[in-house]
mmCIF file of N, CA and C in Angstrom:
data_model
loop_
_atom_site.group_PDB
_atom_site.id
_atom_site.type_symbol
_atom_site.label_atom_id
_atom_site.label_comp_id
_atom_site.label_asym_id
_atom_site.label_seq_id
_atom_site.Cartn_x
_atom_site.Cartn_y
_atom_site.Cartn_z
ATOM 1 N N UNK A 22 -7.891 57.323 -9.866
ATOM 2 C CA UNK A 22 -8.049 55.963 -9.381
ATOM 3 C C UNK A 22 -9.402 55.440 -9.850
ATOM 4 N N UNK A 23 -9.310 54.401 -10.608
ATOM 5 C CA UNK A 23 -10.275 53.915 -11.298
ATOM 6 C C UNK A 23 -11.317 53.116 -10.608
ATOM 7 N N UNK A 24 -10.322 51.994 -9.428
ATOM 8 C CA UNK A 24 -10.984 50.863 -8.970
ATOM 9 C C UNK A 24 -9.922 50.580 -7.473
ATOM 10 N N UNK A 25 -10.082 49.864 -6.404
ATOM 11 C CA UNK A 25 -9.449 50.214 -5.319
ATOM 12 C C UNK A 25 -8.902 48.719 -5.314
ATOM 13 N N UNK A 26 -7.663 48.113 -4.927
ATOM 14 C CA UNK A 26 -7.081 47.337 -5.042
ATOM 15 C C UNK A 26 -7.559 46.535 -3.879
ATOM 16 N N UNK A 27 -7.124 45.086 -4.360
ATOM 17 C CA UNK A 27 -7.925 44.164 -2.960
ATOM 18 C C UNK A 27 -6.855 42.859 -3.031
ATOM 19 N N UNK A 28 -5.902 42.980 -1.699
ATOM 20 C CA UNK A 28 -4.808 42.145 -1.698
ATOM 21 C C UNK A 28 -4.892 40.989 -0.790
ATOM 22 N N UNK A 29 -5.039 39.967 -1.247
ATOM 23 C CA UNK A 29 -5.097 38.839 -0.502
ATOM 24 C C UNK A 29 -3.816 38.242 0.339
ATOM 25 N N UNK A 30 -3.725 37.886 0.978
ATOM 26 C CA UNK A 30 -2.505 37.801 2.089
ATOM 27 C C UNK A 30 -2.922 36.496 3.193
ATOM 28 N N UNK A 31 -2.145 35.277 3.004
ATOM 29 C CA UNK A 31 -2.337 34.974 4.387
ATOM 30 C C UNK A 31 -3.540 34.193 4.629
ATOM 31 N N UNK A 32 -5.258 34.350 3.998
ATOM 32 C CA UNK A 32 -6.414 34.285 4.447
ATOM 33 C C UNK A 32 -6.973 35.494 5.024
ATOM 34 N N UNK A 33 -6.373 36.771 4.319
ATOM 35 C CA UNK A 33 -6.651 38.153 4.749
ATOM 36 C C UNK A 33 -6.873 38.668 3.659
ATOM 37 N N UNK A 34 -7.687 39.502 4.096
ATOM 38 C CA UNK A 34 -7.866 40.585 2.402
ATOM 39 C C UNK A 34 -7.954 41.750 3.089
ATOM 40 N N UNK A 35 -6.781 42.489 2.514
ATOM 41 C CA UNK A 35 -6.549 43.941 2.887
ATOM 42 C C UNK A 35 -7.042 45.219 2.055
ATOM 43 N N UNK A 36 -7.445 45.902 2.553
ATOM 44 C CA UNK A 36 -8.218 46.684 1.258
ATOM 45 C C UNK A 36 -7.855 48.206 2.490
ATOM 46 N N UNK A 37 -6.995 48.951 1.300
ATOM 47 C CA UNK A 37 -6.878 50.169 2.105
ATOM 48 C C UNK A 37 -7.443 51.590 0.740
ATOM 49 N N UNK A 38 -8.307 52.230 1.814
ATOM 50 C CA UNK A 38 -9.320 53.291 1.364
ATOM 51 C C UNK A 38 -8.501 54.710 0.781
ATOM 52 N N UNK A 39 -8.705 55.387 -0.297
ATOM 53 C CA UNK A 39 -7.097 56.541 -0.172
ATOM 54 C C UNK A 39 -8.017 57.314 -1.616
ATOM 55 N N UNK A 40 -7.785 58.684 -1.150
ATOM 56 C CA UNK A 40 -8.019 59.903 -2.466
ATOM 57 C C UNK A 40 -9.804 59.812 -2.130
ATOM 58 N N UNK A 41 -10.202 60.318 -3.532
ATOM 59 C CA UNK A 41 -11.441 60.549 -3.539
ATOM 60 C C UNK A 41 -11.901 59.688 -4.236
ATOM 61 N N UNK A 42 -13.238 59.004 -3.506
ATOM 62 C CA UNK A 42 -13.821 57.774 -3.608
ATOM 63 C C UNK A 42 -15.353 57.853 -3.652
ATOM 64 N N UNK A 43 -15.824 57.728 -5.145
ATOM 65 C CA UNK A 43 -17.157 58.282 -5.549
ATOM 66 C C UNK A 43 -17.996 57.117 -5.151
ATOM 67 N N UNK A 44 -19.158 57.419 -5.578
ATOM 68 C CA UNK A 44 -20.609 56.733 -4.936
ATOM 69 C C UNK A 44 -19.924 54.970 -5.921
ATOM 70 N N UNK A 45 -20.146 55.381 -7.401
ATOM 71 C CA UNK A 45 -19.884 54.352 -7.859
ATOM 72 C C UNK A 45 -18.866 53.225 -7.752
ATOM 73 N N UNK A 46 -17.536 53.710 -7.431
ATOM 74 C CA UNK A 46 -16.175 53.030 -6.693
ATOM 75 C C UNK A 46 -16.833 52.274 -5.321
ATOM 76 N N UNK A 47 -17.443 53.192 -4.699
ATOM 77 C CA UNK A 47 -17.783 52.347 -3.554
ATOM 78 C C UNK A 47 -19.029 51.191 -3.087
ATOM 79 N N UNK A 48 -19.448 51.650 -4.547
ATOM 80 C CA UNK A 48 -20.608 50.155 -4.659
ATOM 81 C C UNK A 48 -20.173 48.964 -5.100
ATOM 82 N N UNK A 49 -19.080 49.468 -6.421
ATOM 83 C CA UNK A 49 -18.033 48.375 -6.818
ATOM 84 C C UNK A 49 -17.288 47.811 -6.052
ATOM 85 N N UNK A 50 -16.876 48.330 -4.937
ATOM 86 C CA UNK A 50 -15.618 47.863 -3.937
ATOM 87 C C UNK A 50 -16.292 46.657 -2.822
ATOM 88 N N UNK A 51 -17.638 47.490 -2.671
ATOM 89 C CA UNK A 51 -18.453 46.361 -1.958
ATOM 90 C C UNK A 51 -18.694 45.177 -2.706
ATOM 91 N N UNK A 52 -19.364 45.511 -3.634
ATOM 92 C CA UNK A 52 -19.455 43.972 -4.227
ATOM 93 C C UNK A 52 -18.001 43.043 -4.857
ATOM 94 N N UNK A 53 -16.569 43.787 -5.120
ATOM 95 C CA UNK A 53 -15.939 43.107 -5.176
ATOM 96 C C UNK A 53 -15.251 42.839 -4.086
ATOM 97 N N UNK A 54 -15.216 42.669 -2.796
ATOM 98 C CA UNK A 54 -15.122 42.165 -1.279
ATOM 99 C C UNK A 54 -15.703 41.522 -1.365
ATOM 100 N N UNK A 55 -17.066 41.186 -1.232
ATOM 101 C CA UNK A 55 -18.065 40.024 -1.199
ATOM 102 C C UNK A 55 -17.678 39.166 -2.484
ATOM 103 N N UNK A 56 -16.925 39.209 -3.721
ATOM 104 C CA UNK A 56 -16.994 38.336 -4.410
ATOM 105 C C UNK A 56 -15.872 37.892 -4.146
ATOM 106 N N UNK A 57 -14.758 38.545 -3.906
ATOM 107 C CA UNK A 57 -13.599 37.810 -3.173
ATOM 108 C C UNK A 57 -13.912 37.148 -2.143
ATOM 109 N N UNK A 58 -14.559 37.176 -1.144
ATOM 110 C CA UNK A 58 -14.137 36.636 0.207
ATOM 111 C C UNK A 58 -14.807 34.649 -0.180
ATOM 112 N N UNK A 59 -16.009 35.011 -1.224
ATOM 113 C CA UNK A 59 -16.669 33.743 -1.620
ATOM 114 C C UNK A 59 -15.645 33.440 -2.335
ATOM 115 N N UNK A 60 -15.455 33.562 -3.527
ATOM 116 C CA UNK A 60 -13.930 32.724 -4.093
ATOM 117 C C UNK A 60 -12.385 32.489 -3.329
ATOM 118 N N UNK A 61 -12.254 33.289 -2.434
ATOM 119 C CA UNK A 61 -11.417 32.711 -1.889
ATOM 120 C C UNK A 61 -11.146 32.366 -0.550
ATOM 121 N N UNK A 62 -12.186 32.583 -0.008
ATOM 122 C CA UNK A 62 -12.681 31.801 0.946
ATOM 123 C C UNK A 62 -11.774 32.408 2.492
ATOM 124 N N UNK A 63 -11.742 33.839 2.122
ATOM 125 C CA UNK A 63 -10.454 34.853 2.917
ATOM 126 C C UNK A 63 -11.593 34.765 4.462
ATOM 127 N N UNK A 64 -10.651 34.530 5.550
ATOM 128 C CA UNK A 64 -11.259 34.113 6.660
ATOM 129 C C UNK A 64 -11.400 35.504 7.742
ATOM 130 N N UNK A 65 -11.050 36.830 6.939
ATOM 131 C CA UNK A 65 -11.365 37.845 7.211
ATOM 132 C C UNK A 65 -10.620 39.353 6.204
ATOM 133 N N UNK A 66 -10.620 40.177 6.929
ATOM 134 C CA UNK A 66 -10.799 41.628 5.934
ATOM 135 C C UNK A 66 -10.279 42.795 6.643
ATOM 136 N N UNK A 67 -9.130 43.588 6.566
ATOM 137 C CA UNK A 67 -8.791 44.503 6.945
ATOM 138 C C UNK A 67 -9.191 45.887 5.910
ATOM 139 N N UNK A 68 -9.854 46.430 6.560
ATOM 140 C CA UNK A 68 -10.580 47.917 5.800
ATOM 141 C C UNK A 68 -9.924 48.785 6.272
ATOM 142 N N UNK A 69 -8.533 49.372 5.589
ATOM 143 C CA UNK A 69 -8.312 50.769 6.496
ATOM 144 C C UNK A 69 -8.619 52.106 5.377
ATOM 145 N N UNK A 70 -8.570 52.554 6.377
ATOM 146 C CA UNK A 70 -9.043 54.234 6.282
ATOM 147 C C UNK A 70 -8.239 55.509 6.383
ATOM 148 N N UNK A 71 -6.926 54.986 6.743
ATOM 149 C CA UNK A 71 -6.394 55.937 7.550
ATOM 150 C C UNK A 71 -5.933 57.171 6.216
ATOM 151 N N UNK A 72 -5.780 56.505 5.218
ATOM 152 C CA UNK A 72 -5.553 57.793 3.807
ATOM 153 C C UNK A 72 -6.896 58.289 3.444
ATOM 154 N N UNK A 73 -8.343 58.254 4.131
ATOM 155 C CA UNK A 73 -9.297 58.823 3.954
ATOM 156 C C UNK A 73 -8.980 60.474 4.711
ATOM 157 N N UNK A 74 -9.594 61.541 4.045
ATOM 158 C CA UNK A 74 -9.660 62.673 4.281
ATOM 159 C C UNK A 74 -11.334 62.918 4.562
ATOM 160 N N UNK A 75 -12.249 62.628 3.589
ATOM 161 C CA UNK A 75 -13.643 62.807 3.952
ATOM 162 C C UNK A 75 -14.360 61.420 4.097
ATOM 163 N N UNK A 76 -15.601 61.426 4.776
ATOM 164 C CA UNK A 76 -16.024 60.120 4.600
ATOM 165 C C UNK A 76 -17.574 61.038 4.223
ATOM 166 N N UNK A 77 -18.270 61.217 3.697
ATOM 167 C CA UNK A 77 -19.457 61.447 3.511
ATOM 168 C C UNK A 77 -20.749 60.284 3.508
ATOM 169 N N UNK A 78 -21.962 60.345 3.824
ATOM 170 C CA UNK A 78 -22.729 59.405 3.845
ATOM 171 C C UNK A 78 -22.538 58.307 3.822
ATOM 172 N N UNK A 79 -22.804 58.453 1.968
ATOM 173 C CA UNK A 79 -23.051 57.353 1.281
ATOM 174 C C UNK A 79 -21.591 55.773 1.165
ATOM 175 N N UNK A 80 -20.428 57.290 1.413
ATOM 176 C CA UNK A 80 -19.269 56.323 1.546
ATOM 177 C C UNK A 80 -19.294 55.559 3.406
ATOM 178 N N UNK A 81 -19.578 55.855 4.128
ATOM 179 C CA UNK A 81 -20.091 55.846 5.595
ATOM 180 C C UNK A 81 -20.897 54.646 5.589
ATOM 181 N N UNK A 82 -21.751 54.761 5.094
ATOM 182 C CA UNK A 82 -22.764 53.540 4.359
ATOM 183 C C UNK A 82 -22.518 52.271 4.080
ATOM 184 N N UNK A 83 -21.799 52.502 2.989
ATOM 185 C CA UNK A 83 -21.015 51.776 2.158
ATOM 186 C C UNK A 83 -20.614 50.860 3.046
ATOM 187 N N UNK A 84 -19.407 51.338 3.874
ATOM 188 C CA UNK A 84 -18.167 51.115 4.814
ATOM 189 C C UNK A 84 -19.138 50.126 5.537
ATOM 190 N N UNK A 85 -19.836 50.563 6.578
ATOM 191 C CA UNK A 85 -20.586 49.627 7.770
ATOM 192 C C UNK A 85 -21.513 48.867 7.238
ATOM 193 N N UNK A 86 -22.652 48.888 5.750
ATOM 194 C CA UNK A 86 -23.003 47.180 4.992
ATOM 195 C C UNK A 86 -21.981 46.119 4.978
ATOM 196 N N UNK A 87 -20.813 47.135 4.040
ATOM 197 C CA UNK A 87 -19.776 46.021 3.893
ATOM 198 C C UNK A 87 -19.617 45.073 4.826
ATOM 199 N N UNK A 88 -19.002 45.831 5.961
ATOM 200 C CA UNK A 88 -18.339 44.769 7.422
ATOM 201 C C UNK A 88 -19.606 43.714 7.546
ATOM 202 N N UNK A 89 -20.798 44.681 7.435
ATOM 203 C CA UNK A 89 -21.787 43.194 8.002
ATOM 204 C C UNK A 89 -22.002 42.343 7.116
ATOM 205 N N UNK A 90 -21.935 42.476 5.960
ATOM 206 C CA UNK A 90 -22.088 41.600 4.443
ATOM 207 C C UNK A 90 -21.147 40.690 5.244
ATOM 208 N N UNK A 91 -19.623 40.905 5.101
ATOM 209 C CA UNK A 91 -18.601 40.342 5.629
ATOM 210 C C UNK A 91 -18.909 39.269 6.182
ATOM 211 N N UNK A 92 -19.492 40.121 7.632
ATOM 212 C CA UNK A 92 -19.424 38.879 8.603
ATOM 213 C C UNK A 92 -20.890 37.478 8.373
ATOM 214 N N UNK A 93 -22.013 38.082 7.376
ATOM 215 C CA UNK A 93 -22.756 36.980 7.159
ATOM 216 C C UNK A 93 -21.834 36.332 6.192
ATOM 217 N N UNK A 94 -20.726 36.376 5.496
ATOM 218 C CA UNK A 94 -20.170 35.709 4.937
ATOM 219 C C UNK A 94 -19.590 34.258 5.586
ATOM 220 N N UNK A 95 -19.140 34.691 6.821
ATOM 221 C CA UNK A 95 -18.667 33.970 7.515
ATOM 222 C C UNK A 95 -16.955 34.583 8.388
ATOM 223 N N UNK A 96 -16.916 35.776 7.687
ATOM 224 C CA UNK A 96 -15.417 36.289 7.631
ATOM 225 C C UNK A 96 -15.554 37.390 8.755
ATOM 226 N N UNK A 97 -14.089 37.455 9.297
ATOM 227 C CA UNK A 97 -14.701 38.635 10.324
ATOM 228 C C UNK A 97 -13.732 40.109 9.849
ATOM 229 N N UNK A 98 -14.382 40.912 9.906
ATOM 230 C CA UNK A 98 -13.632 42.781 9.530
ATOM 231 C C UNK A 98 -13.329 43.486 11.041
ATOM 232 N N UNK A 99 -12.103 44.048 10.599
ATOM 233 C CA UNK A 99 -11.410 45.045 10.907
ATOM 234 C C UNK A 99 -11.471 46.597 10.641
ATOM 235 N N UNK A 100 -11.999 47.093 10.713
ATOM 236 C CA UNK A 100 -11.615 48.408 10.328
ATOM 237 C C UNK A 100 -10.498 49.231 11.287
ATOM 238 N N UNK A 101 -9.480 49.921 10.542
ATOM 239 C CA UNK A 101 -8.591 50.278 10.909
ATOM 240 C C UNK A 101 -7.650 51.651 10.434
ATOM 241 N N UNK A 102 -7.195 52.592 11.229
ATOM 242 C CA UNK A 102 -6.621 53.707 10.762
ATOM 243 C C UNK A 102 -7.584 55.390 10.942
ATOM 244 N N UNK A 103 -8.912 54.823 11.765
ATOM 245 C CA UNK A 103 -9.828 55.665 11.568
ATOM 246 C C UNK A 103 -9.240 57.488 12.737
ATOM 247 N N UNK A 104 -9.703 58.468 11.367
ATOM 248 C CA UNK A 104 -9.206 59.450 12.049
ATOM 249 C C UNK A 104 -10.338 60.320 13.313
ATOM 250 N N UNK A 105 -9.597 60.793 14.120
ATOM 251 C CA UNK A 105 -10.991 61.388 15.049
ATOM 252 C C UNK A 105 -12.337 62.023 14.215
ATOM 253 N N UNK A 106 -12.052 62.534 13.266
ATOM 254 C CA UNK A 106 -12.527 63.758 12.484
ATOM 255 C C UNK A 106 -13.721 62.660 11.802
ATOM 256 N N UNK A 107 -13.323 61.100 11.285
ATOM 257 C CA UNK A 107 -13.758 60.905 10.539
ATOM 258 C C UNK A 107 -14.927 59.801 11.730
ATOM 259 N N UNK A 108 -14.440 59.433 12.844
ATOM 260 C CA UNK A 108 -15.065 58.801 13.639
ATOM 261 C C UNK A 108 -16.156 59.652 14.435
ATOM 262 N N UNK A 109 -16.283 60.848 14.177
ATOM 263 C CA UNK A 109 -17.071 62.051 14.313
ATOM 264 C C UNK A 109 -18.284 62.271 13.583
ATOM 265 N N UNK A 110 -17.990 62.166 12.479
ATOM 266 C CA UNK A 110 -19.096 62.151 11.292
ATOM 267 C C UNK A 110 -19.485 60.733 11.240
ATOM 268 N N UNK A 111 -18.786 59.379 11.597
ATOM 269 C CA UNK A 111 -19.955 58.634 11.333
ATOM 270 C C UNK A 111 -20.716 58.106 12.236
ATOM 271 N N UNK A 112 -20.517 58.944 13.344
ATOM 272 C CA UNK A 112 -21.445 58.888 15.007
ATOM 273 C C UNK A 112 -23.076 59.831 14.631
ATOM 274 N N UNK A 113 -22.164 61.105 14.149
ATOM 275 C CA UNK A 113 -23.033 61.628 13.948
ATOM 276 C C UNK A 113 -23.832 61.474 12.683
ATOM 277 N N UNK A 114 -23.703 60.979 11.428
ATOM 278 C CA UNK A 114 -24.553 60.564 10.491
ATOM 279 C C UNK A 114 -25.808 59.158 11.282
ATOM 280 N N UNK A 115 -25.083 58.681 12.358
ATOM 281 C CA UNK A 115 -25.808 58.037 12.800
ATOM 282 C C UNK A 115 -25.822 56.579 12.621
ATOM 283 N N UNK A 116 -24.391 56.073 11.949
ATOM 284 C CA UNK A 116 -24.500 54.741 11.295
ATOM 285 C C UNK A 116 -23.717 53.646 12.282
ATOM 286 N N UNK A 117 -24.213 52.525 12.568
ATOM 287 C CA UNK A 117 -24.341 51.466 13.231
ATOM 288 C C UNK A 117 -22.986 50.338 12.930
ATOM 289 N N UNK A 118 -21.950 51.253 13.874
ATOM 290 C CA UNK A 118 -20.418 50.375 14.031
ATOM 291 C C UNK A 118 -20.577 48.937 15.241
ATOM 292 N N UNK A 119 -21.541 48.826 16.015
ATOM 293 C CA UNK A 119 -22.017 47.961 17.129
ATOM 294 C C UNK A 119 -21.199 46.697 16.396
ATOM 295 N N UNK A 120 -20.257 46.156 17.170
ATOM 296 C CA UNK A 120 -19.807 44.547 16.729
ATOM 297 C C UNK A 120 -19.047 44.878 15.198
ATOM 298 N N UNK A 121 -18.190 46.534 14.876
ATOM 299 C CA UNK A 121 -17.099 46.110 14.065
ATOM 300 C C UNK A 121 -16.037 46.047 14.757
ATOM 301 N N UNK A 122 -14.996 45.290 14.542
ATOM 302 C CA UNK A 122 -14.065 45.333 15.527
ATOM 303 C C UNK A 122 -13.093 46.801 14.859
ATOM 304 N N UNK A 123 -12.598 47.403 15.347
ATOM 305 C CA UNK A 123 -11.588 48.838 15.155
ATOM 306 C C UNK A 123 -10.001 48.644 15.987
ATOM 307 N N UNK A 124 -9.126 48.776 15.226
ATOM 308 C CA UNK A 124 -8.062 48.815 15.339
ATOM 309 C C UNK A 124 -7.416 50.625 15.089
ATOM 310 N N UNK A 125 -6.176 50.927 15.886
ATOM 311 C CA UNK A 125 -5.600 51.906 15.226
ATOM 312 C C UNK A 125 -4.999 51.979 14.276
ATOM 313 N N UNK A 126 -4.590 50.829 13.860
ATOM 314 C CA UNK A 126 -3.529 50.974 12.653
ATOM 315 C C UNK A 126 -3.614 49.123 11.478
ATOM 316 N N UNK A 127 -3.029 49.342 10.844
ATOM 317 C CA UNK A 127 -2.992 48.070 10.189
ATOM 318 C C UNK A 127 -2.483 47.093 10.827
ATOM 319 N N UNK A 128 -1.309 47.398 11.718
ATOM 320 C CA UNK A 128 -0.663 46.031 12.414
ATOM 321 C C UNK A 128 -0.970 45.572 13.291
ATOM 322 N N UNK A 129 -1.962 46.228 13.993
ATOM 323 C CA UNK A 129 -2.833 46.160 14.846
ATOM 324 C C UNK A 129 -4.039 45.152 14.305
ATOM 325 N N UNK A 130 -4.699 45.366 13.553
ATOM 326 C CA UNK A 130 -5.953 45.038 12.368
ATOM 327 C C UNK A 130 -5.244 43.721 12.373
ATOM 328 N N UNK A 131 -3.859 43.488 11.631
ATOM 329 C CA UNK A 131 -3.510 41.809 10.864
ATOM 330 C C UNK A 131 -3.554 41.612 12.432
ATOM 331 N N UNK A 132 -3.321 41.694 13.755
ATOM 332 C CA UNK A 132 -2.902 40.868 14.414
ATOM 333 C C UNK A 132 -4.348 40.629 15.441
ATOM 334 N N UNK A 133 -5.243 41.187 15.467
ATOM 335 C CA UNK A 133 -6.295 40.600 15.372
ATOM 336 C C UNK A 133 -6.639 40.017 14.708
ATOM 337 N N UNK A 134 -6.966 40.080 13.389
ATOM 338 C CA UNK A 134 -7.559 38.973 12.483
ATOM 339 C C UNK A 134 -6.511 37.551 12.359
ATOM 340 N N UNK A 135 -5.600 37.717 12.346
ATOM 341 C CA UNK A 135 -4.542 36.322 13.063
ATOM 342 C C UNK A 135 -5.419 35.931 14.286
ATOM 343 N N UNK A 136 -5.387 36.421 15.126
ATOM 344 C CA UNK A 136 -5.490 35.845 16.119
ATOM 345 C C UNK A 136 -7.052 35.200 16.425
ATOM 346 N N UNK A 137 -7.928 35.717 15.434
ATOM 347 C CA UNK A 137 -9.155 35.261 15.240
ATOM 348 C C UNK A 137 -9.054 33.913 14.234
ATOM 349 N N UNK A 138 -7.874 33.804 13.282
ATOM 350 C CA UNK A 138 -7.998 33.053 12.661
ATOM 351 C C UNK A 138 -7.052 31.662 13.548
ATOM 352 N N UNK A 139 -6.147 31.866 14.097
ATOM 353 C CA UNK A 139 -5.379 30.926 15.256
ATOM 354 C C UNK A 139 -6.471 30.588 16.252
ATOM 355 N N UNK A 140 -7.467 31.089 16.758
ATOM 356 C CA UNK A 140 -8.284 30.636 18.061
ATOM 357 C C UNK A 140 -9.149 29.612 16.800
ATOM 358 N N UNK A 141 -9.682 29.657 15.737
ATOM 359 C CA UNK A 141 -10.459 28.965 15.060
ATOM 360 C C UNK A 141 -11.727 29.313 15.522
ATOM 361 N N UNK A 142 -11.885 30.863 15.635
ATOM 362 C CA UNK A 142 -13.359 31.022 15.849
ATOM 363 C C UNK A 142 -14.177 32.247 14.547
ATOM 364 N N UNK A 143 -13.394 31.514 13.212
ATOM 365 C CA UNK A 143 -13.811 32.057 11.945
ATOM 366 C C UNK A 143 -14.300 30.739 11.045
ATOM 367 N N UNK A 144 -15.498 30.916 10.663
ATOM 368 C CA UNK A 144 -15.874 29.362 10.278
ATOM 369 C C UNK A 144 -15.753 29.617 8.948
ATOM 370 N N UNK A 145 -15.373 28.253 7.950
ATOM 371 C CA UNK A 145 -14.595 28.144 6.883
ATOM 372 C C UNK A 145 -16.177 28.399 5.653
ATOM 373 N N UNK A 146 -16.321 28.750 4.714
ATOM 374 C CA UNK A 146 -17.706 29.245 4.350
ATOM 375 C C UNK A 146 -16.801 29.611 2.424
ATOM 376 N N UNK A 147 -16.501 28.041 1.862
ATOM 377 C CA UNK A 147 -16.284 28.209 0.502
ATOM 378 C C UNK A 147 -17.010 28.242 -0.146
ATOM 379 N N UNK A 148 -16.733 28.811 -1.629
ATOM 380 C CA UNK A 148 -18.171 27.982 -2.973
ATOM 381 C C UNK A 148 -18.687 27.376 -2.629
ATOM 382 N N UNK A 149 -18.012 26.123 -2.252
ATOM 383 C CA UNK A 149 -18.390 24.564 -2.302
ATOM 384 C C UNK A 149 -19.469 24.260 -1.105
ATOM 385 N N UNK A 150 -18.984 25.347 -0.329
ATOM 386 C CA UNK A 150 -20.194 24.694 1.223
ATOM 387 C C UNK A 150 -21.633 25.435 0.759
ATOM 388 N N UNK A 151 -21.429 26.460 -0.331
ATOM 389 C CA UNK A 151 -22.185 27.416 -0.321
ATOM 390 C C UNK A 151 -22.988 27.036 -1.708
ATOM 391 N N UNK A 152 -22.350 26.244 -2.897
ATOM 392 C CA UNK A 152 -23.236 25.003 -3.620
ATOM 393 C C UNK A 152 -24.414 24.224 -2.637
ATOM 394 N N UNK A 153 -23.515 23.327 -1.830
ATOM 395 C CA UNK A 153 -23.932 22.270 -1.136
ATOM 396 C C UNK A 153 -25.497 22.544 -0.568
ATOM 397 N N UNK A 154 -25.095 24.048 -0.307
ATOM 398 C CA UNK A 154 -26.329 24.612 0.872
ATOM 399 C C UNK A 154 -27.619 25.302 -0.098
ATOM 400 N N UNK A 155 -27.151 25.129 -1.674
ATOM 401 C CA UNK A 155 -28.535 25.769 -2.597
ATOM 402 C C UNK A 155 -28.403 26.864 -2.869
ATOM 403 N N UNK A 156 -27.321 27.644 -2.425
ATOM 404 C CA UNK A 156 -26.876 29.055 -2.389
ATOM 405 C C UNK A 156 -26.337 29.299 -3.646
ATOM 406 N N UNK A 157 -27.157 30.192 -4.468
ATOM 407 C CA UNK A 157 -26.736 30.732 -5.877
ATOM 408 C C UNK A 157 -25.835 32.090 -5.982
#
């Protein structure tokens, strides 16, 4: 697996985590989330995990910038599918889940982020607002 697929749906971008996922994949994956969510203006992000087997550090890392990148985007994340084993190691690496929202499963995940996007308490944050504002 070269590069991790990123499926837009809805005003959702689903991005599910699977196999072995090196330092470099996961710097790429971050920055192509953040370049999606600005071009298309996706009003949130389902991250699952549940085909993860290890999560080590740096991928740990990775995972919890992302969500907050996310949400200064304007978009709100999900993470979802997380196994005990793996919610273990990233307590204990020590990394800062405070305010991600966690679901068990994916259908769980879309129906929160629906329902965040139906209350209208995801603010709309395109190119265009993000021109307007001097933002390069």
């Amino acid at each position: 697996m070269n590069s991790i697929p990123l499926i837009f749906i809805n005003k959702i971008l689903i991005i599910s985590l699977q196999g072995d996922i090196n330092d470099k994949m996961a710097l790429s994956l971050q920055q192509s989330v953040l370049d999606k969510i600005y071009t298309t203006g996706a009003k949130g992000i389902l991250l699952d995990i549940s085909l993860l087997d290890i999560v080590d550090s740096y991928l740990g890392r990775i995972i919890t910038e992302t969500v907050k990148m996310v949400q200064l985007l304007g978009a709100k994340a999900v993470l979802t599918g997380m196994k005990p084993y793996v919610a273990i190691t990233l307590v204990e690496l020590g990394l800062d889940i405070d305010g991600v929202e966690i679901a068990l499963n994916a259908d769980l995940g879309i129906k929160i982020l629906e329902d965040h996007i139906k209350a209208g308490d995801i603010e709309e944050m395109f190119s265009e607002d993000l021109d307007e504002q001097g933002v390069d």
